[in-house]
């Protein structure tokens, strides 16, 4: 049987956290055991509490520097036996020290087809560039900004209206499928990095 102890880090409304809680938490041995945030008011924290998941807030202002904040956060996650850290709208860059604590065990969802439109406001960047297709990427987190090996991607057409709200809605709907799917695949042990090419993520077919 597969199983995985998962933590989610979120800074905002937490709709991706909710999708994980609703569709993978408590199934096939996957347990969301911790939700962390840099923002005490993040709605994601209330969603976690409603689901009975332990929460903690790691505010930059409470630590001498980012490295100290991330070390406290990594300790908190390690104490809970976390095996996979999911960034779901976590708006802080993780320090190299944190990333080294969870090698190839941190994933992020990004609202564009990377490597196009990394960083902030990917949806605005796509609209400004005039692309006709954008999408969603789930990737491993490395020390760069949205540069880690790509696990899953799905395209989303830009509506003819070029209406931002409409595109956002379409992208979020895809995120809410793709991020839980990545967690399921990782829990099932189907996701590995190609030993011959560290950029390439291999996804094994489902066992028959
Ligand atoms: C998502 O669009 C995600 O791709 C980005 O931040 C947003 C978070 O939304 N990284 P939510 O807090 O999960 O609703």
PDB file of C-alpha atoms and ligand atoms in Angstrom:
ATOM      1  CA  UNK A   1       0.000   0.000   0.000  1.00  0.00           C
ATOM      2  CA  UNK A   2       1.189   3.518  -0.690  1.00  0.00           C
ATOM      3  CA  UNK A   3       1.274   6.161   2.010  1.00  0.00           C
ATOM      4  CA  UNK A   4       2.638   9.619   2.490  1.00  0.00           C
ATOM      5  CA  UNK A   5       2.790  12.225   5.237  1.00  0.00           C
ATOM      6  CA  UNK A   6       2.191  15.558   3.522  1.00  0.00           C
ATOM      7  CA  UNK A   7       2.622  19.174   4.605  1.00  0.00           C
ATOM      8  CA  UNK A   8       1.172  22.112   2.719  1.00  0.00           C
ATOM      9  CA  UNK A   9       2.586  25.647   2.856  1.00  0.00           C
ATOM     10  CA  UNK A  10       0.209  28.401   1.782  1.00  0.00           C
ATOM     11  CA  UNK A  11       0.066  32.181   2.058  1.00  0.00           C
ATOM     12  CA  UNK A  12      -3.379  32.892   0.667  1.00  0.00           C
ATOM     13  CA  UNK A  13      -6.893  31.654   0.189  1.00  0.00           C
ATOM     14  CA  UNK A  14      -5.883  28.013   0.033  1.00  0.00           C
ATOM     15  CA  UNK A  15      -8.169  26.678  -2.681  1.00  0.00           C
ATOM     16  CA  UNK A  16      -5.385  24.304  -3.746  1.00  0.00           C
ATOM     17  CA  UNK A  17      -5.010  23.140  -0.144  1.00  0.00           C
ATOM     18  CA  UNK A  18      -8.776  22.563  -0.109  1.00  0.00           C
ATOM     19  CA  UNK A  19      -8.550  20.455  -3.273  1.00  0.00           C
ATOM     20  CA  UNK A  20      -5.879  18.307  -1.613  1.00  0.00           C
ATOM     21  CA  UNK A  21      -7.925  17.987   1.582  1.00  0.00           C
ATOM     22  CA  UNK A  22     -11.045  17.071  -0.402  1.00  0.00           C
ATOM     23  CA  UNK A  23      -9.546  14.622  -2.873  1.00  0.00           C
ATOM     24  CA  UNK A  24      -6.400  12.963  -1.474  1.00  0.00           C
ATOM     25  CA  UNK A  25      -6.255  13.533   2.302  1.00  0.00           C
ATOM     26  CA  UNK A  26      -7.192  10.380   4.180  1.00  0.00           C
ATOM     27  CA  UNK A  27      -7.068   8.194   1.052  1.00  0.00           C
ATOM     28  CA  UNK A  28      -4.523   5.533   0.091  1.00  0.00           C
ATOM     29  CA  UNK A  29      -2.527   6.305   3.230  1.00  0.00           C
ATOM     30  CA  UNK A  30      -2.000   9.958   2.245  1.00  0.00           C
ATOM     31  CA  UNK A  31      -2.347  12.246   5.264  1.00  0.00           C
ATOM     32  CA  UNK A  32      -2.010  16.010   5.365  1.00  0.00           C
ATOM     33  CA  UNK A  33      -0.363  16.293   8.780  1.00  0.00           C
ATOM     34  CA  UNK A  34       0.681  19.959   8.835  1.00  0.00           C
ATOM     35  CA  UNK A  35      -0.204  23.260   7.199  1.00  0.00           C
ATOM     36  CA  UNK A  36       2.204  26.155   7.565  1.00  0.00           C
ATOM     37  CA  UNK A  37       1.976  29.776   6.529  1.00  0.00           C
ATOM     38  CA  UNK A  38       3.931  33.005   6.651  1.00  0.00           C
ATOM     39  CA  UNK A  39       0.663  34.916   7.111  1.00  0.00           C
ATOM     40  CA  UNK A  40      -1.419  34.574  10.287  1.00  0.00           C
ATOM     41  CA  UNK A  41      -4.537  35.703   8.392  1.00  0.00           C
ATOM     42  CA  UNK A  42      -4.212  33.230   5.507  1.00  0.00           C
ATOM     43  CA  UNK A  43      -7.574  31.596   4.844  1.00  0.00           C
ATOM     44  CA  UNK A  44      -5.657  28.381   4.193  1.00  0.00           C
ATOM     45  CA  UNK A  45      -5.061  28.095   7.960  1.00  0.00           C
ATOM     46  CA  UNK A  46      -8.797  28.119   8.685  1.00  0.00           C
ATOM     47  CA  UNK A  47      -9.344  25.465   6.014  1.00  0.00           C
ATOM     48  CA  UNK A  48      -6.703  23.282   7.676  1.00  0.00           C
ATOM     49  CA  UNK A  49      -8.200  23.741  11.139  1.00  0.00           C
ATOM     50  CA  UNK A  50     -11.656  22.877   9.783  1.00  0.00           C
ATOM     51  CA  UNK A  51     -10.172  19.621   8.491  1.00  0.00           C
ATOM     52  CA  UNK A  52      -8.532  18.916  11.868  1.00  0.00           C
ATOM     53  CA  UNK A  53      -5.001  19.478  10.520  1.00  0.00           C
ATOM     54  CA  UNK A  54      -2.340  21.023  12.749  1.00  0.00           C
ATOM     55  CA  UNK A  55      -1.231  24.528  11.700  1.00  0.00           C
ATOM     56  CA  UNK A  56       1.611  26.914  12.456  1.00  0.00           C
ATOM     57  CA  UNK A  57       2.609  30.410  11.360  1.00  0.00           C
ATOM     58  CA  UNK A  58       6.229  31.335  10.611  1.00  0.00           C
ATOM     59  CA  UNK A  59       6.353  35.109  10.177  1.00  0.00           C
ATOM     60  CA  UNK A  60       9.564  36.618   8.864  1.00  0.00           C
ATOM     61  CA  UNK A  61       9.325  39.360  11.523  1.00  0.00           C
ATOM     62  CA  UNK A  62       9.585  36.767  14.318  1.00  0.00           C
ATOM     63  CA  UNK A  63      13.062  35.569  13.227  1.00  0.00           C
ATOM     64  CA  UNK A  64      16.433  37.265  12.743  1.00  0.00           C
ATOM     65  CA  UNK A  65      16.520  36.289   9.049  1.00  0.00           C
ATOM     66  CA  UNK A  66      14.898  34.083   6.409  1.00  0.00           C
ATOM     67  CA  UNK A  67      17.284  31.212   7.046  1.00  0.00           C
ATOM     68  CA  UNK A  68      16.313  31.101  10.731  1.00  0.00           C
ATOM     69  CA  UNK A  69      12.623  31.230   9.858  1.00  0.00           C
ATOM     70  CA  UNK A  70      12.991  28.400   7.361  1.00  0.00           C
ATOM     71  CA  UNK A  71      15.031  26.333   9.811  1.00  0.00           C
ATOM     72  CA  UNK A  72      12.270  26.621  12.415  1.00  0.00           C
ATOM     73  CA  UNK A  73       9.721  25.645   9.773  1.00  0.00           C
ATOM     74  CA  UNK A  74      11.805  22.670   8.587  1.00  0.00           C
ATOM     75  CA  UNK A  75      12.209  21.505  12.213  1.00  0.00           C
ATOM     76  CA  UNK A  76       8.450  21.744  12.746  1.00  0.00           C
ATOM     77  CA  UNK A  77       7.792  19.678   9.612  1.00  0.00           C
ATOM     78  CA  UNK A  78      10.504  17.107  10.372  1.00  0.00           C
ATOM     79  CA  UNK A  79       9.108  16.604  13.895  1.00  0.00           C
ATOM     80  CA  UNK A  80       5.833  15.616  12.248  1.00  0.00           C
ATOM     81  CA  UNK A  81       7.488  13.094   9.962  1.00  0.00           C
ATOM     82  CA  UNK A  82       6.636  15.035   6.812  1.00  0.00           C
ATOM     83  CA  UNK A  83       7.756  13.246   3.630  1.00  0.00           C
ATOM     84  CA  UNK A  84       6.404  15.666   1.016  1.00  0.00           C
ATOM     85  CA  UNK A  85       6.103  19.461   1.231  1.00  0.00           C
ATOM     86  CA  UNK A  86       3.522  20.961  -1.122  1.00  0.00           C
ATOM     87  CA  UNK A  87       3.704  24.681  -1.903  1.00  0.00           C
ATOM     88  CA  UNK A  88       0.177  25.821  -2.691  1.00  0.00           C
ATOM     89  CA  UNK A  89       0.290  29.561  -3.145  1.00  0.00           C
ATOM     90  CA  UNK A  90       3.213  29.945  -0.719  1.00  0.00           C
ATOM     91  CA  UNK A  91       4.526  33.398  -1.596  1.00  0.00           C
ATOM     92  CA  UNK A  92       7.974  33.204   0.016  1.00  0.00           C
ATOM     93  CA  UNK A  93      11.148  31.948  -1.615  1.00  0.00           C
ATOM     94  CA  UNK A  94      12.493  29.009   0.403  1.00  0.00           C
ATOM     95  CA  UNK A  95      16.123  29.255   1.498  1.00  0.00           C
ATOM     96  CA  UNK A  96      18.690  26.691   0.251  1.00  0.00           C
ATOM     97  CA  UNK A  97      18.938  25.334   3.817  1.00  0.00           C
ATOM     98  CA  UNK A  98      15.228  24.436   3.804  1.00  0.00           C
ATOM     99  CA  UNK A  99      15.421  22.858   0.350  1.00  0.00           C
ATOM    100  CA  UNK A 100      18.370  20.692   1.422  1.00  0.00           C
ATOM    101  CA  UNK A 101      16.286  19.334   4.316  1.00  0.00           C
ATOM    102  CA  UNK A 102      13.709  17.917   1.855  1.00  0.00           C
ATOM    103  CA  UNK A 103      15.670  16.906  -1.262  1.00  0.00           C
ATOM    104  CA  UNK A 104      13.314  16.281  -4.202  1.00  0.00           C
ATOM    105  CA  UNK A 105      10.466  16.247  -1.715  1.00  0.00           C
ATOM    106  CA  UNK A 106       9.085  19.758  -2.270  1.00  0.00           C
ATOM    107  CA  UNK A 107       6.610  20.466  -5.071  1.00  0.00           C
ATOM    108  CA  UNK A 108       4.965  23.665  -6.271  1.00  0.00           C
ATOM    109  CA  UNK A 109       2.009  24.560  -8.465  1.00  0.00           C
ATOM    110  CA  UNK A 110       2.546  27.432 -10.876  1.00  0.00           C
ATOM    111  CA  UNK A 111      -0.167  29.071 -13.026  1.00  0.00           C
ATOM    112  CA  UNK A 112       1.696  28.968 -16.375  1.00  0.00           C
ATOM    113  CA  UNK A 113       3.440  26.487 -18.651  1.00  0.00           C
ATOM    114  CA  UNK A 114       6.999  26.784 -17.317  1.00  0.00           C
ATOM    115  CA  UNK A 115       9.572  27.841 -18.344  1.00  0.00           C
ATOM    116  CA  UNK A 116       7.257  30.565 -19.678  1.00  0.00           C
ATOM    117  CA  UNK A 117       6.191  33.209 -17.185  1.00  0.00           C
ATOM    118  CA  UNK A 118       7.992  32.242 -13.953  1.00  0.00           C
ATOM    119  CA  UNK A 119       7.701  34.350 -10.812  1.00  0.00           C
ATOM    120  CA  UNK A 120       4.928  36.657  -9.738  1.00  0.00           C
ATOM    121  CA  UNK A 121       1.647  37.223 -11.597  1.00  0.00           C
ATOM    122  CA  UNK A 122       2.137  34.526 -14.225  1.00  0.00           C
ATOM    123  CA  UNK A 123      -1.430  34.984 -15.445  1.00  0.00           C
ATOM    124  CA  UNK A 124      -0.897  38.731 -15.949  1.00  0.00           C
ATOM    125  CA  UNK A 125       2.405  38.025 -17.705  1.00  0.00           C
ATOM    126  CA  UNK A 126       0.686  35.584 -20.096  1.00  0.00           C
ATOM    127  CA  UNK A 127      -2.085  38.075 -20.896  1.00  0.00           C
ATOM    128  CA  UNK A 128       0.412  40.897 -21.418  1.00  0.00           C
ATOM    129  CA  UNK A 129       2.485  38.722 -23.758  1.00  0.00           C
ATOM    130  CA  UNK A 130      -0.558  37.897 -25.857  1.00  0.00           C
ATOM    131  CA  UNK A 131      -0.204  34.110 -25.763  1.00  0.00           C
ATOM    132  CA  UNK A 132      -3.181  32.060 -26.913  1.00  0.00           C
ATOM    133  CA  UNK A 133      -2.379  29.090 -24.700  1.00  0.00           C
ATOM    134  CA  UNK A 134      -1.077  29.087 -21.155  1.00  0.00           C
ATOM    135  CA  UNK A 135      -1.582  26.504 -18.440  1.00  0.00           C
ATOM    136  CA  UNK A 136      -0.495  24.936 -15.183  1.00  0.00           C
ATOM    137  CA  UNK A 137       2.765  23.316 -14.095  1.00  0.00           C
ATOM    138  CA  UNK A 138       3.498  21.154 -11.055  1.00  0.00           C
ATOM    139  CA  UNK A 139       7.241  20.917 -10.487  1.00  0.00           C
ATOM    140  CA  UNK A 140       9.863  19.967  -7.959  1.00  0.00           C
ATOM    141  CA  UNK A 141      11.306  22.956  -6.129  1.00  0.00           C
ATOM    142  CA  UNK A 142      14.985  23.743  -6.468  1.00  0.00           C
ATOM    143  CA  UNK A 143      16.881  26.847  -5.439  1.00  0.00           C
ATOM    144  CA  UNK A 144      15.703  28.920  -8.412  1.00  0.00           C
ATOM    145  CA  UNK A 145      12.383  30.674  -8.981  1.00  0.00           C
ATOM    146  CA  UNK A 146      10.047  28.125 -10.627  1.00  0.00           C
ATOM    147  CA  UNK A 147      13.007  26.344 -12.247  1.00  0.00           C
ATOM    148  CA  UNK A 148      12.808  22.797 -10.835  1.00  0.00           C
ATOM    149  CA  UNK A 149      12.113  19.593 -12.801  1.00  0.00           C
ATOM    150  CA  UNK A 150       8.593  19.470 -14.235  1.00  0.00           C
ATOM    151  CA  UNK A 151       6.256  16.721 -13.001  1.00  0.00           C
ATOM    152  CA  UNK A 152       2.918  17.546 -14.691  1.00  0.00           C
ATOM    153  CA  UNK A 153       1.691  20.204 -17.097  1.00  0.00           C
ATOM    154  CA  UNK A 154      -1.637  20.926 -18.695  1.00  0.00           C
ATOM    155  CA  UNK A 155      -2.489  23.591 -21.251  1.00  0.00           C
ATOM    156  CA  UNK A 156      -5.321  26.096 -20.776  1.00  0.00           C
ATOM    157  CA  UNK A 157      -6.477  28.174 -23.768  1.00  0.00           C
ATOM    158  CA  UNK A 158      -6.677  31.925 -23.236  1.00  0.00           C
ATOM    159  CA  UNK A 159     -10.355  32.855 -23.760  1.00  0.00           C
ATOM    160  CA  UNK A 160     -11.130  34.999 -26.795  1.00  0.00           C
ATOM    161  CA  UNK A 161     -12.452  37.636 -24.382  1.00  0.00           C
ATOM    162  CA  UNK A 162      -8.941  37.866 -22.833  1.00  0.00           C
ATOM    163  CA  UNK A 163     -10.849  38.363 -19.606  1.00  0.00           C
ATOM    164  CA  UNK A 164      -8.543  37.916 -16.634  1.00  0.00           C
ATOM    165  CA  UNK A 165     -11.192  36.582 -14.244  1.00  0.00           C
ATOM    166  CA  UNK A 166     -12.297  33.987 -16.796  1.00  0.00           C
ATOM    167  CA  UNK A 167      -8.722  32.817 -17.406  1.00  0.00           C
ATOM    168  CA  UNK A 168      -7.998  32.711 -13.675  1.00  0.00           C
ATOM    169  CA  UNK A 169     -11.033  30.536 -13.105  1.00  0.00           C
ATOM    170  CA  UNK A 170      -9.988  28.118 -15.853  1.00  0.00           C
ATOM    171  CA  UNK A 171      -6.412  27.927 -14.519  1.00  0.00           C
ATOM    172  CA  UNK A 172      -7.504  27.379 -10.933  1.00  0.00           C
ATOM    173  CA  UNK A 173      -9.822  24.559 -11.993  1.00  0.00           C
ATOM    174  CA  UNK A 174      -6.863  22.817 -13.660  1.00  0.00           C
ATOM    175  CA  UNK A 175      -4.614  23.451 -10.643  1.00  0.00           C
ATOM    176  CA  UNK A 176      -7.188  21.781  -8.417  1.00  0.00           C
ATOM    177  CA  UNK A 177      -6.873  18.603 -10.501  1.00  0.00           C
ATOM    178  CA  UNK A 178      -3.160  18.624 -11.297  1.00  0.00           C
ATOM    179  CA  UNK A 179      -1.746  19.275  -7.805  1.00  0.00           C
ATOM    180  CA  UNK A 180      -3.706  16.470  -6.089  1.00  0.00           C
ATOM    181  CA  UNK A 181      -2.823  14.199  -9.025  1.00  0.00           C
ATOM    182  CA  UNK A 182       0.895  14.876  -8.463  1.00  0.00           C
ATOM    183  CA  UNK A 183       0.511  14.057  -4.754  1.00  0.00           C
ATOM    184  CA  UNK A 184      -1.270  10.799  -5.649  1.00  0.00           C
ATOM    185  CA  UNK A 185       1.465   9.839  -8.140  1.00  0.00           C
ATOM    186  CA  UNK A 186       4.243  10.587  -5.643  1.00  0.00           C
ATOM    187  CA  UNK A 187       2.443   8.654  -2.888  1.00  0.00           C
ATOM    188  CA  UNK A 188       2.119   5.705  -5.244  1.00  0.00           C
ATOM    189  CA  UNK A 189       5.890   5.783  -5.790  1.00  0.00           C
ATOM    190  CA  UNK A 190       5.437   6.452  -9.503  1.00  0.00           C
ATOM    191  CA  UNK A 191       7.507   9.657  -9.707  1.00  0.00           C
ATOM    192  CA  UNK A 192      11.303   9.566  -9.998  1.00  0.00           C
ATOM    193  CA  UNK A 193      14.013  11.821 -11.362  1.00  0.00           C
ATOM    194  CA  UNK A 194      15.920  10.255 -14.255  1.00  0.00           C
ATOM    195  CA  UNK A 195      19.363   9.329 -12.885  1.00  0.00           C
ATOM    196  CA  UNK A 196      20.805  10.069 -16.354  1.00  0.00           C
ATOM    197  CA  UNK A 197      19.200  13.532 -16.594  1.00  0.00           C
ATOM    198  CA  UNK A 198      18.288  15.364 -13.389  1.00  0.00           C
ATOM    199  CA  UNK A 199      15.912  17.684 -15.299  1.00  0.00           C
ATOM    200  CA  UNK A 200      13.726  14.807 -16.401  1.00  0.00           C
ATOM    201  CA  UNK A 201      10.928  13.462 -14.222  1.00  0.00           C
ATOM    202  CA  UNK A 202       9.834   9.915 -15.007  1.00  0.00           C
ATOM    203  CA  UNK A 203       6.291   8.823 -14.272  1.00  0.00           C
ATOM    204  CA  UNK A 204       5.786   5.087 -14.120  1.00  0.00           C
ATOM    205  CA  UNK A 205       2.582   3.664 -15.582  1.00  0.00           C
ATOM    206  CA  UNK A 206      -0.074   2.547 -13.117  1.00  0.00           C
ATOM    207  CA  UNK A 207       0.320  -1.034 -11.926  1.00  0.00           C
ATOM    208  CA  UNK A 208      -2.220  -3.283 -13.664  1.00  0.00           C
TER     209      UNK A 208
HETATM  210  C1  LIG B   1      -2.384  29.554  -7.365  1.00  0.00           C
HETATM  211  O1  LIG B   1      -2.752  30.199  -8.557  1.00  0.00           O
HETATM  212  C2  LIG B   1      -1.002  28.985  -7.501  1.00  0.00           C
HETATM  213  O2  LIG B   1      -0.696  28.553  -8.780  1.00  0.00           O
HETATM  214  C3  LIG B   1      -0.139  30.153  -7.133  1.00  0.00           C
HETATM  215  O3  LIG B   1      -0.833  30.797  -6.108  1.00  0.00           O
HETATM  216  C4  LIG B   1      -2.235  30.551  -6.233  1.00  0.00           C
HETATM  217  C5  LIG B   1      -2.746  30.033  -4.926  1.00  0.00           C
HETATM  218  O4  LIG B   1      -4.142  29.949  -4.866  1.00  0.00           O
HETATM  219  N1  LIG B   1       1.188  29.699  -6.820  1.00  0.00           N
HETATM  220  P1  LIG B   1      -4.852  29.286  -3.605  1.00  0.00           P
HETATM  221  O5  LIG B   1      -4.336  30.016  -2.354  1.00  0.00           O
HETATM  222  O6  LIG B   1      -4.502  27.822  -3.579  1.00  0.00           O
HETATM  223  O7  LIG B   1      -6.310  29.524  -3.788  1.00  0.00           O
END
